[in-house]
mmCIF file of C-alpha atoms in Angstrom:
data_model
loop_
_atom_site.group_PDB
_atom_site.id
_atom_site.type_symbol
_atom_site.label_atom_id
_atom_site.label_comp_id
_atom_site.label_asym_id
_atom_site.label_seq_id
_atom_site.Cartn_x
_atom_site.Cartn_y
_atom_site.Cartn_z
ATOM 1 C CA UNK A 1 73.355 21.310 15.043
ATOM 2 C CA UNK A 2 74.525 23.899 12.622
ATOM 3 C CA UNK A 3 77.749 24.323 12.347
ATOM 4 C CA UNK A 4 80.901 27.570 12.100
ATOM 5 C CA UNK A 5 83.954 27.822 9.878
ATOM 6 C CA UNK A 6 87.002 29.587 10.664
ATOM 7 C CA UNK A 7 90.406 30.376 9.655
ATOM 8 C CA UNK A 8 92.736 28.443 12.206
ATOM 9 C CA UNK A 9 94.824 31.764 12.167
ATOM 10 C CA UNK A 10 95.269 35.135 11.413
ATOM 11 C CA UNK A 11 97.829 37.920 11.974
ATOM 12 C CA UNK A 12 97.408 41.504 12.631
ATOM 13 C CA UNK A 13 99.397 44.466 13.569
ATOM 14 C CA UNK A 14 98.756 46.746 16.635
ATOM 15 C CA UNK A 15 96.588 49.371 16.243
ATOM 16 C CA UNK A 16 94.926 47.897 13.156
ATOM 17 C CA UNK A 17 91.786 46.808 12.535
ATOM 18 C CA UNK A 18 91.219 43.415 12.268
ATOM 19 C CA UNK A 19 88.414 41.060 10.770
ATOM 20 C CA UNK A 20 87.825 38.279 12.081
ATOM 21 C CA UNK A 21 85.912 35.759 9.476
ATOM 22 C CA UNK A 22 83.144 32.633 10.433
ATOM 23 C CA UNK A 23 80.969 31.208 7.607
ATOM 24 C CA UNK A 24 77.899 29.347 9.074
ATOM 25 C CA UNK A 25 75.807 28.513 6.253
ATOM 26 C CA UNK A 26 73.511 26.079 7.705
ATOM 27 C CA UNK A 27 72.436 28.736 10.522
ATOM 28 C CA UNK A 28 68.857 28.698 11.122
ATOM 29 C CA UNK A 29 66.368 31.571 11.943
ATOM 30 C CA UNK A 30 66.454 30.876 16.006
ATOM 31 C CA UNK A 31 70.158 30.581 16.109
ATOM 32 C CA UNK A 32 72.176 33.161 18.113
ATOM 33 C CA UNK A 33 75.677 33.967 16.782
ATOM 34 C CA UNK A 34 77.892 34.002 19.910
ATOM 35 C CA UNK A 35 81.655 35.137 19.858
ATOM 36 C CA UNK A 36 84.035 33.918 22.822
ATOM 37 C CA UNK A 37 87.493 34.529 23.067
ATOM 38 C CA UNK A 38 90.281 32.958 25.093
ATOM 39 C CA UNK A 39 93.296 34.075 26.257
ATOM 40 C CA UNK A 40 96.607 32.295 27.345
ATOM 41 C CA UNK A 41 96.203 30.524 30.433
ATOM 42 C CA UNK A 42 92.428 31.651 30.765
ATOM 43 C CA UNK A 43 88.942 30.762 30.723
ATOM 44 C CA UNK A 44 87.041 31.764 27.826
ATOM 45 C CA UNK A 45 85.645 35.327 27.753
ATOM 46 C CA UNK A 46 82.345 36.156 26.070
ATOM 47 C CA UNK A 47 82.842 38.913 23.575
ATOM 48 C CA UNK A 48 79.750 39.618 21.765
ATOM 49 C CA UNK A 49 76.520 38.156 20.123
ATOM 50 C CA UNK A 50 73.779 39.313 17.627
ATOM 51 C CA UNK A 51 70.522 37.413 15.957
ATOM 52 C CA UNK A 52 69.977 39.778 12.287
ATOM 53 C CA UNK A 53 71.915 42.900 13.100
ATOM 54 C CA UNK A 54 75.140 44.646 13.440
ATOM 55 C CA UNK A 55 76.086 44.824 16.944
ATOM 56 C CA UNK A 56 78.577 46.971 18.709
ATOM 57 C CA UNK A 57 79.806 46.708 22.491
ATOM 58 C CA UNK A 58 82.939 48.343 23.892
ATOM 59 C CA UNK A 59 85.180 45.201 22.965
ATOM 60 C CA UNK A 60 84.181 44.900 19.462
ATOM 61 C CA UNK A 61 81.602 44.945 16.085
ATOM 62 C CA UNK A 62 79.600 42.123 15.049
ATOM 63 C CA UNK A 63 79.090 42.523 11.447
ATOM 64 C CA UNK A 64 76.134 39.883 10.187
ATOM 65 C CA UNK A 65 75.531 39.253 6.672
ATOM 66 C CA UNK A 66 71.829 39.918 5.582
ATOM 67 C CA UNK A 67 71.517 36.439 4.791
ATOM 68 C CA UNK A 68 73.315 35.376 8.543
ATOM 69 C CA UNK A 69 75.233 32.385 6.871
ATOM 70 C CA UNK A 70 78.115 34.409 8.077
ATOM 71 C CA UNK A 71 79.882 37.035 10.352
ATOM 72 C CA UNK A 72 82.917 38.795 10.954
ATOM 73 C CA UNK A 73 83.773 39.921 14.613
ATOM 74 C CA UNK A 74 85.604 43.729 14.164
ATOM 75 C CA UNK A 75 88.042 44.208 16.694
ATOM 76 C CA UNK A 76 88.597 47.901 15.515
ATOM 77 C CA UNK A 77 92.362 49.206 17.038
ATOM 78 C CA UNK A 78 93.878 45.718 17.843
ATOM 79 C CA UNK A 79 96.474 45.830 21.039
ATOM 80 C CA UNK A 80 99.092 42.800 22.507
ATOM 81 C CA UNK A 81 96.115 42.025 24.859
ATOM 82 C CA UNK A 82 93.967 40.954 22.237
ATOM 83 C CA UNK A 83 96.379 37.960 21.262
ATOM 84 C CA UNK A 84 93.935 34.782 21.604
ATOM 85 C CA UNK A 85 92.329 32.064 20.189
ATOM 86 C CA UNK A 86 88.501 33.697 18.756
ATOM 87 C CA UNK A 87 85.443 31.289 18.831
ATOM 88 C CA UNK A 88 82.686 31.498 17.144
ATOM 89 C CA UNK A 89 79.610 29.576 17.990
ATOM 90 C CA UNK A 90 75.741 29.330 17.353
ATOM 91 C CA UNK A 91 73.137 28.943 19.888
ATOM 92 C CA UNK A 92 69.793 27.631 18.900
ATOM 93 C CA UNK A 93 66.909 29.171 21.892
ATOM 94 C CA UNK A 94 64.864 26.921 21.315
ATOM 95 C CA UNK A 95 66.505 23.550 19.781
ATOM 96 C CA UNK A 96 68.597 20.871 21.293
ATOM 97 C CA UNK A 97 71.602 22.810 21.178
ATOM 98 C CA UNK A 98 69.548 24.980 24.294
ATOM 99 C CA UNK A 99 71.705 26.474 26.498
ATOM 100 C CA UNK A 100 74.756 24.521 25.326
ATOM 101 C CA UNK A 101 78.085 26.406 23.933
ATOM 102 C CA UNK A 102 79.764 23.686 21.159
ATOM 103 C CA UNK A 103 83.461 25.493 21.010
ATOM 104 C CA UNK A 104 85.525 24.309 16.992
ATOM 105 C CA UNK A 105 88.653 25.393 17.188
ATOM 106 C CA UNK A 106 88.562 28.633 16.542
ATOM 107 C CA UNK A 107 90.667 31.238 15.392
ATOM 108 C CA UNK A 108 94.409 31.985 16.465
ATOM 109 C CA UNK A 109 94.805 35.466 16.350
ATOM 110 C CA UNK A 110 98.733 37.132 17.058
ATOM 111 C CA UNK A 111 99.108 40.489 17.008
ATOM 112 C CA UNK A 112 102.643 42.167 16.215
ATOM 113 C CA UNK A 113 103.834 44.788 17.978
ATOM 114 C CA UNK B 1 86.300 38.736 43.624
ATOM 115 C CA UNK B 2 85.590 36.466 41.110
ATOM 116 C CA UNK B 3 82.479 35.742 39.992
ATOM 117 C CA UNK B 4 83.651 31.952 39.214
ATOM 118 C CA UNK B 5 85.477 30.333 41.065
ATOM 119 C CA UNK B 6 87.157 26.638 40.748
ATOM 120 C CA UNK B 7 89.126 24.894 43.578
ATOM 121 C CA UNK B 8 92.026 23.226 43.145
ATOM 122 C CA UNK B 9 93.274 25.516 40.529
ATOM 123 C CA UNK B 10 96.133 22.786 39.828
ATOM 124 C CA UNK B 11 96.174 19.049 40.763
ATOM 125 C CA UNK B 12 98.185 15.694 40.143
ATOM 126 C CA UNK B 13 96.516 12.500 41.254
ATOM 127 C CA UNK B 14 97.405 9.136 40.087
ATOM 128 C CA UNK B 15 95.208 6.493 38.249
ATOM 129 C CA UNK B 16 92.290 5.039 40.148
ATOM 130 C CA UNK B 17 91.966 7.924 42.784
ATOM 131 C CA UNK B 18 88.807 9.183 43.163
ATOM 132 C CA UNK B 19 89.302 13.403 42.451
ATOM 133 C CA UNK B 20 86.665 16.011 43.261
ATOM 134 C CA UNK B 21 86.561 19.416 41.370
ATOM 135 C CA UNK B 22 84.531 21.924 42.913
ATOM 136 C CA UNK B 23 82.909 25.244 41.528
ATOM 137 C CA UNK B 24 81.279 28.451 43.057
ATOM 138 C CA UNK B 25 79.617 31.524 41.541
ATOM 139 C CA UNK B 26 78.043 34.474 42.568
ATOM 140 C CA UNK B 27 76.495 35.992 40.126
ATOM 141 C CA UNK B 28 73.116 34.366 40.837
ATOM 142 C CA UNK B 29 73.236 32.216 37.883
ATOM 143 C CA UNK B 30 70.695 29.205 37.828
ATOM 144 C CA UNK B 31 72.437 27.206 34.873
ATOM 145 C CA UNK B 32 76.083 26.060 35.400
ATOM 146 C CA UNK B 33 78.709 23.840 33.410
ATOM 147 C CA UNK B 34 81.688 21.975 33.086
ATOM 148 C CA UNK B 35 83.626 21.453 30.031
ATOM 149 C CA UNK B 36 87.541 19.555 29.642
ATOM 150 C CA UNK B 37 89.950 21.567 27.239
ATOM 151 C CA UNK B 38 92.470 19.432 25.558
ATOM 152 C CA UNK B 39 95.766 20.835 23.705
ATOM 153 C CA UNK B 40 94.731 21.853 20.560
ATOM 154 C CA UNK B 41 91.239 21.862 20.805
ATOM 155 C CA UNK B 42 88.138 23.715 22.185
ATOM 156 C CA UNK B 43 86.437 22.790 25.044
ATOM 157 C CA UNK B 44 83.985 19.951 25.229
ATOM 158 C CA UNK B 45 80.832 20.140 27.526
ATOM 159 C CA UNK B 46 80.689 17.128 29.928
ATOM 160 C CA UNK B 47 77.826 18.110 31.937
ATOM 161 C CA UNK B 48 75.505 21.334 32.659
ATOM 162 C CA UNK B 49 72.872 21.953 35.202
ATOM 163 C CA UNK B 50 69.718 24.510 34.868
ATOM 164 C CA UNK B 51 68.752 24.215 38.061
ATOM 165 C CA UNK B 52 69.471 22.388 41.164
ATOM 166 C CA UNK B 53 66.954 19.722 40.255
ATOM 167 C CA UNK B 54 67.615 19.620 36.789
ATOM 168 C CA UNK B 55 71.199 17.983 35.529
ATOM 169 C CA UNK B 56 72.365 16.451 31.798
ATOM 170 C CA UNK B 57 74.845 15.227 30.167
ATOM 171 C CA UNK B 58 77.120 16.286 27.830
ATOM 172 C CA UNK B 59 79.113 15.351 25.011
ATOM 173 C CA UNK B 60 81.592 13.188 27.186
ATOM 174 C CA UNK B 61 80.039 12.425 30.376
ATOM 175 C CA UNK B 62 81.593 8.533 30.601
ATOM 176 C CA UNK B 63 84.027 8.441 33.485
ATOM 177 C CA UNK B 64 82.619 11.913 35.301
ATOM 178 C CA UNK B 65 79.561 12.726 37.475
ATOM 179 C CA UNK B 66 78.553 15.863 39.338
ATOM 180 C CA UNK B 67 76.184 17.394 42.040
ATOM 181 C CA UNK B 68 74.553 20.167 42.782
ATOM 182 C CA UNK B 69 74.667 20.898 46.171
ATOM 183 C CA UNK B 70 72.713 24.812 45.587
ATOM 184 C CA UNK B 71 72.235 27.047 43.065
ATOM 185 C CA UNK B 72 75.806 28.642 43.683
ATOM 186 C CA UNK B 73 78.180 25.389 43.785
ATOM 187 C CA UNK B 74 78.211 22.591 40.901
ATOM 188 C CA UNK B 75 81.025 19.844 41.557
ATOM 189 C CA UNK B 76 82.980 17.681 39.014
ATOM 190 C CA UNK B 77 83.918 14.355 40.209
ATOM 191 C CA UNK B 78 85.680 12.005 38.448
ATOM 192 C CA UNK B 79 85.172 8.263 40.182
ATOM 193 C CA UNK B 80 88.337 6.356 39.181
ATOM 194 C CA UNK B 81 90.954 9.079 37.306
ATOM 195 C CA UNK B 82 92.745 7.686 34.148
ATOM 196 C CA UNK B 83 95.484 9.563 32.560
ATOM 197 C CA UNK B 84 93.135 10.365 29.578
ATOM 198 C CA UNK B 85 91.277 12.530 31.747
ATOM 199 C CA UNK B 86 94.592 14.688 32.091
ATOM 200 C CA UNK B 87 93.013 17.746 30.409
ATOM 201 C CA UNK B 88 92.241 22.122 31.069
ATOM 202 C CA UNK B 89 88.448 21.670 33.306
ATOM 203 C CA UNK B 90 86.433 24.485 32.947
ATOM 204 C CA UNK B 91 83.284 25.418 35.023
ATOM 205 C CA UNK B 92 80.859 27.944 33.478
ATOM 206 C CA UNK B 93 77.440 29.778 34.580
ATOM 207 C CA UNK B 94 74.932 31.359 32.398
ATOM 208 C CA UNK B 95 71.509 33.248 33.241
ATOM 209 C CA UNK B 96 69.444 34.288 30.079
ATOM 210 C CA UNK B 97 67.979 31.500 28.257
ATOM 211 C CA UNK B 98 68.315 31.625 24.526
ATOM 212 C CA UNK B 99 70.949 33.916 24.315
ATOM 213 C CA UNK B 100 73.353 32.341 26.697
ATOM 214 C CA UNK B 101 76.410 34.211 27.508
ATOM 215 C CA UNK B 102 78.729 32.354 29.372
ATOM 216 C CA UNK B 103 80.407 33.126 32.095
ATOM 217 C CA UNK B 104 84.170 31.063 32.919
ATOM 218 C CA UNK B 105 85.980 29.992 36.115
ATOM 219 C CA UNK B 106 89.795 30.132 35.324
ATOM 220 C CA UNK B 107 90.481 26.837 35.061
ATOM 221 C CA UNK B 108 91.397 23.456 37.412
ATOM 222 C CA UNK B 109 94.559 21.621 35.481
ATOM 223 C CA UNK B 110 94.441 17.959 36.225
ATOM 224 C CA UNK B 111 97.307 15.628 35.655
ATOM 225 C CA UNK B 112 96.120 11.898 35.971
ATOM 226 C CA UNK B 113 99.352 9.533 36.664
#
């Protein structure tokens, strides 16, 4: 299974933008680039996906790169609520990852008030 | 109401008892899964279901086993608890094959004595 990269932690100020960074260079074509987040004491909360292009939902951008072997999740004003730990994750439709969410470690993100 | 929900939400049990964690959802969802979440790390799938007939394993199914009693309940049991199994258990439903977003219960904590 291919697999993500990222920073173990980042900082931001409120009302910034921040970028949040995931290399995944052995990504193939069928693989869906998933974002989760997680906040303290929570489940994980789906944030946003994309195959080839740049999508935008009211939580956030997905910026891919035009060769997908990486992404950067936009989280455009940043607020205290957004403090959690960012995962990203392929999903292969059609491989034996199917249906199947493999979480790293992700990304600590703490936002300063 | 929640879409998924987990029952107990917290629970001690000591080593050898036989411990049933149950999950409901209703957001129609065929596919449903449970993952552990130790401190420090992501979560790790121990078993999913994509349809009441249809069940797998996971990365670390040794020690667990589940059932599906219907489409809208998937149960976690864990035969004879250890203390290694003290760990964050998450349950999780998904409809959309291929592009898989997740949806998360908030969490059972289990602490094996």
């Amino acid at each position: 299974d291919a697999k993500t990269t990222q920073p173990n932690s980042m900082e931001s100020n409120e009302e910034e933008p921040v970028h949040l960074p995931c290399n995944h260079s052995t990504i193939s074509g069928t693989d869906y680039i998933h974002w989760y987040r997680q906040l303290p004491s929570q489940g994980p909360e789906y944030v946003i996906h994309g195959l080839t292009s740049n999508v935008n939902n009211r939580m956030a951008s997905l910026a891919i790169a035009e060769d997908r072997k990486s992404s950067t999740l936009i989280l455009h004003r940043a607020t205290l609520r957004d403090a959690a730990v960012y995962y990203c994750i392929l999903i292969n439709a059609g491989g034996t990852s199917y249906g199947k969410l493999t979480f790293g470690q992700g990304t600590i993100l703490t936002v300063h008030p | 109401d929640a879409d998924v929900t987990q029952t107990p939400r917290n629970r001690i049990t000591k080593t050898g008892k036989r411990i049933m964690l149950e999950c409901s959802q209703t957001k129609g969802h065929d596919r449903m899964y449970w993952y552990r979440q130790d401190p420090g790390l992501g979560l790790r799938l121990i078993y999913y279901s994509f349809d009441v007939k249809d069940i797998n394993k996971g990365e670390i199914s040794d020690g667990y086993s589940v059932s599906r009693q219907a489409q809208a309940k998937f149960s976690l049991s864990l035969e004879s608890a250890i203390p290694n199994q003290t760990a964050l258990y998450f349950c999780a439903t998904s409809d959309l094959p291929g592009e898989e977003t997740q949806y998360f219960g908030p969490g059972t904590r289990l602490l094996v004595l």
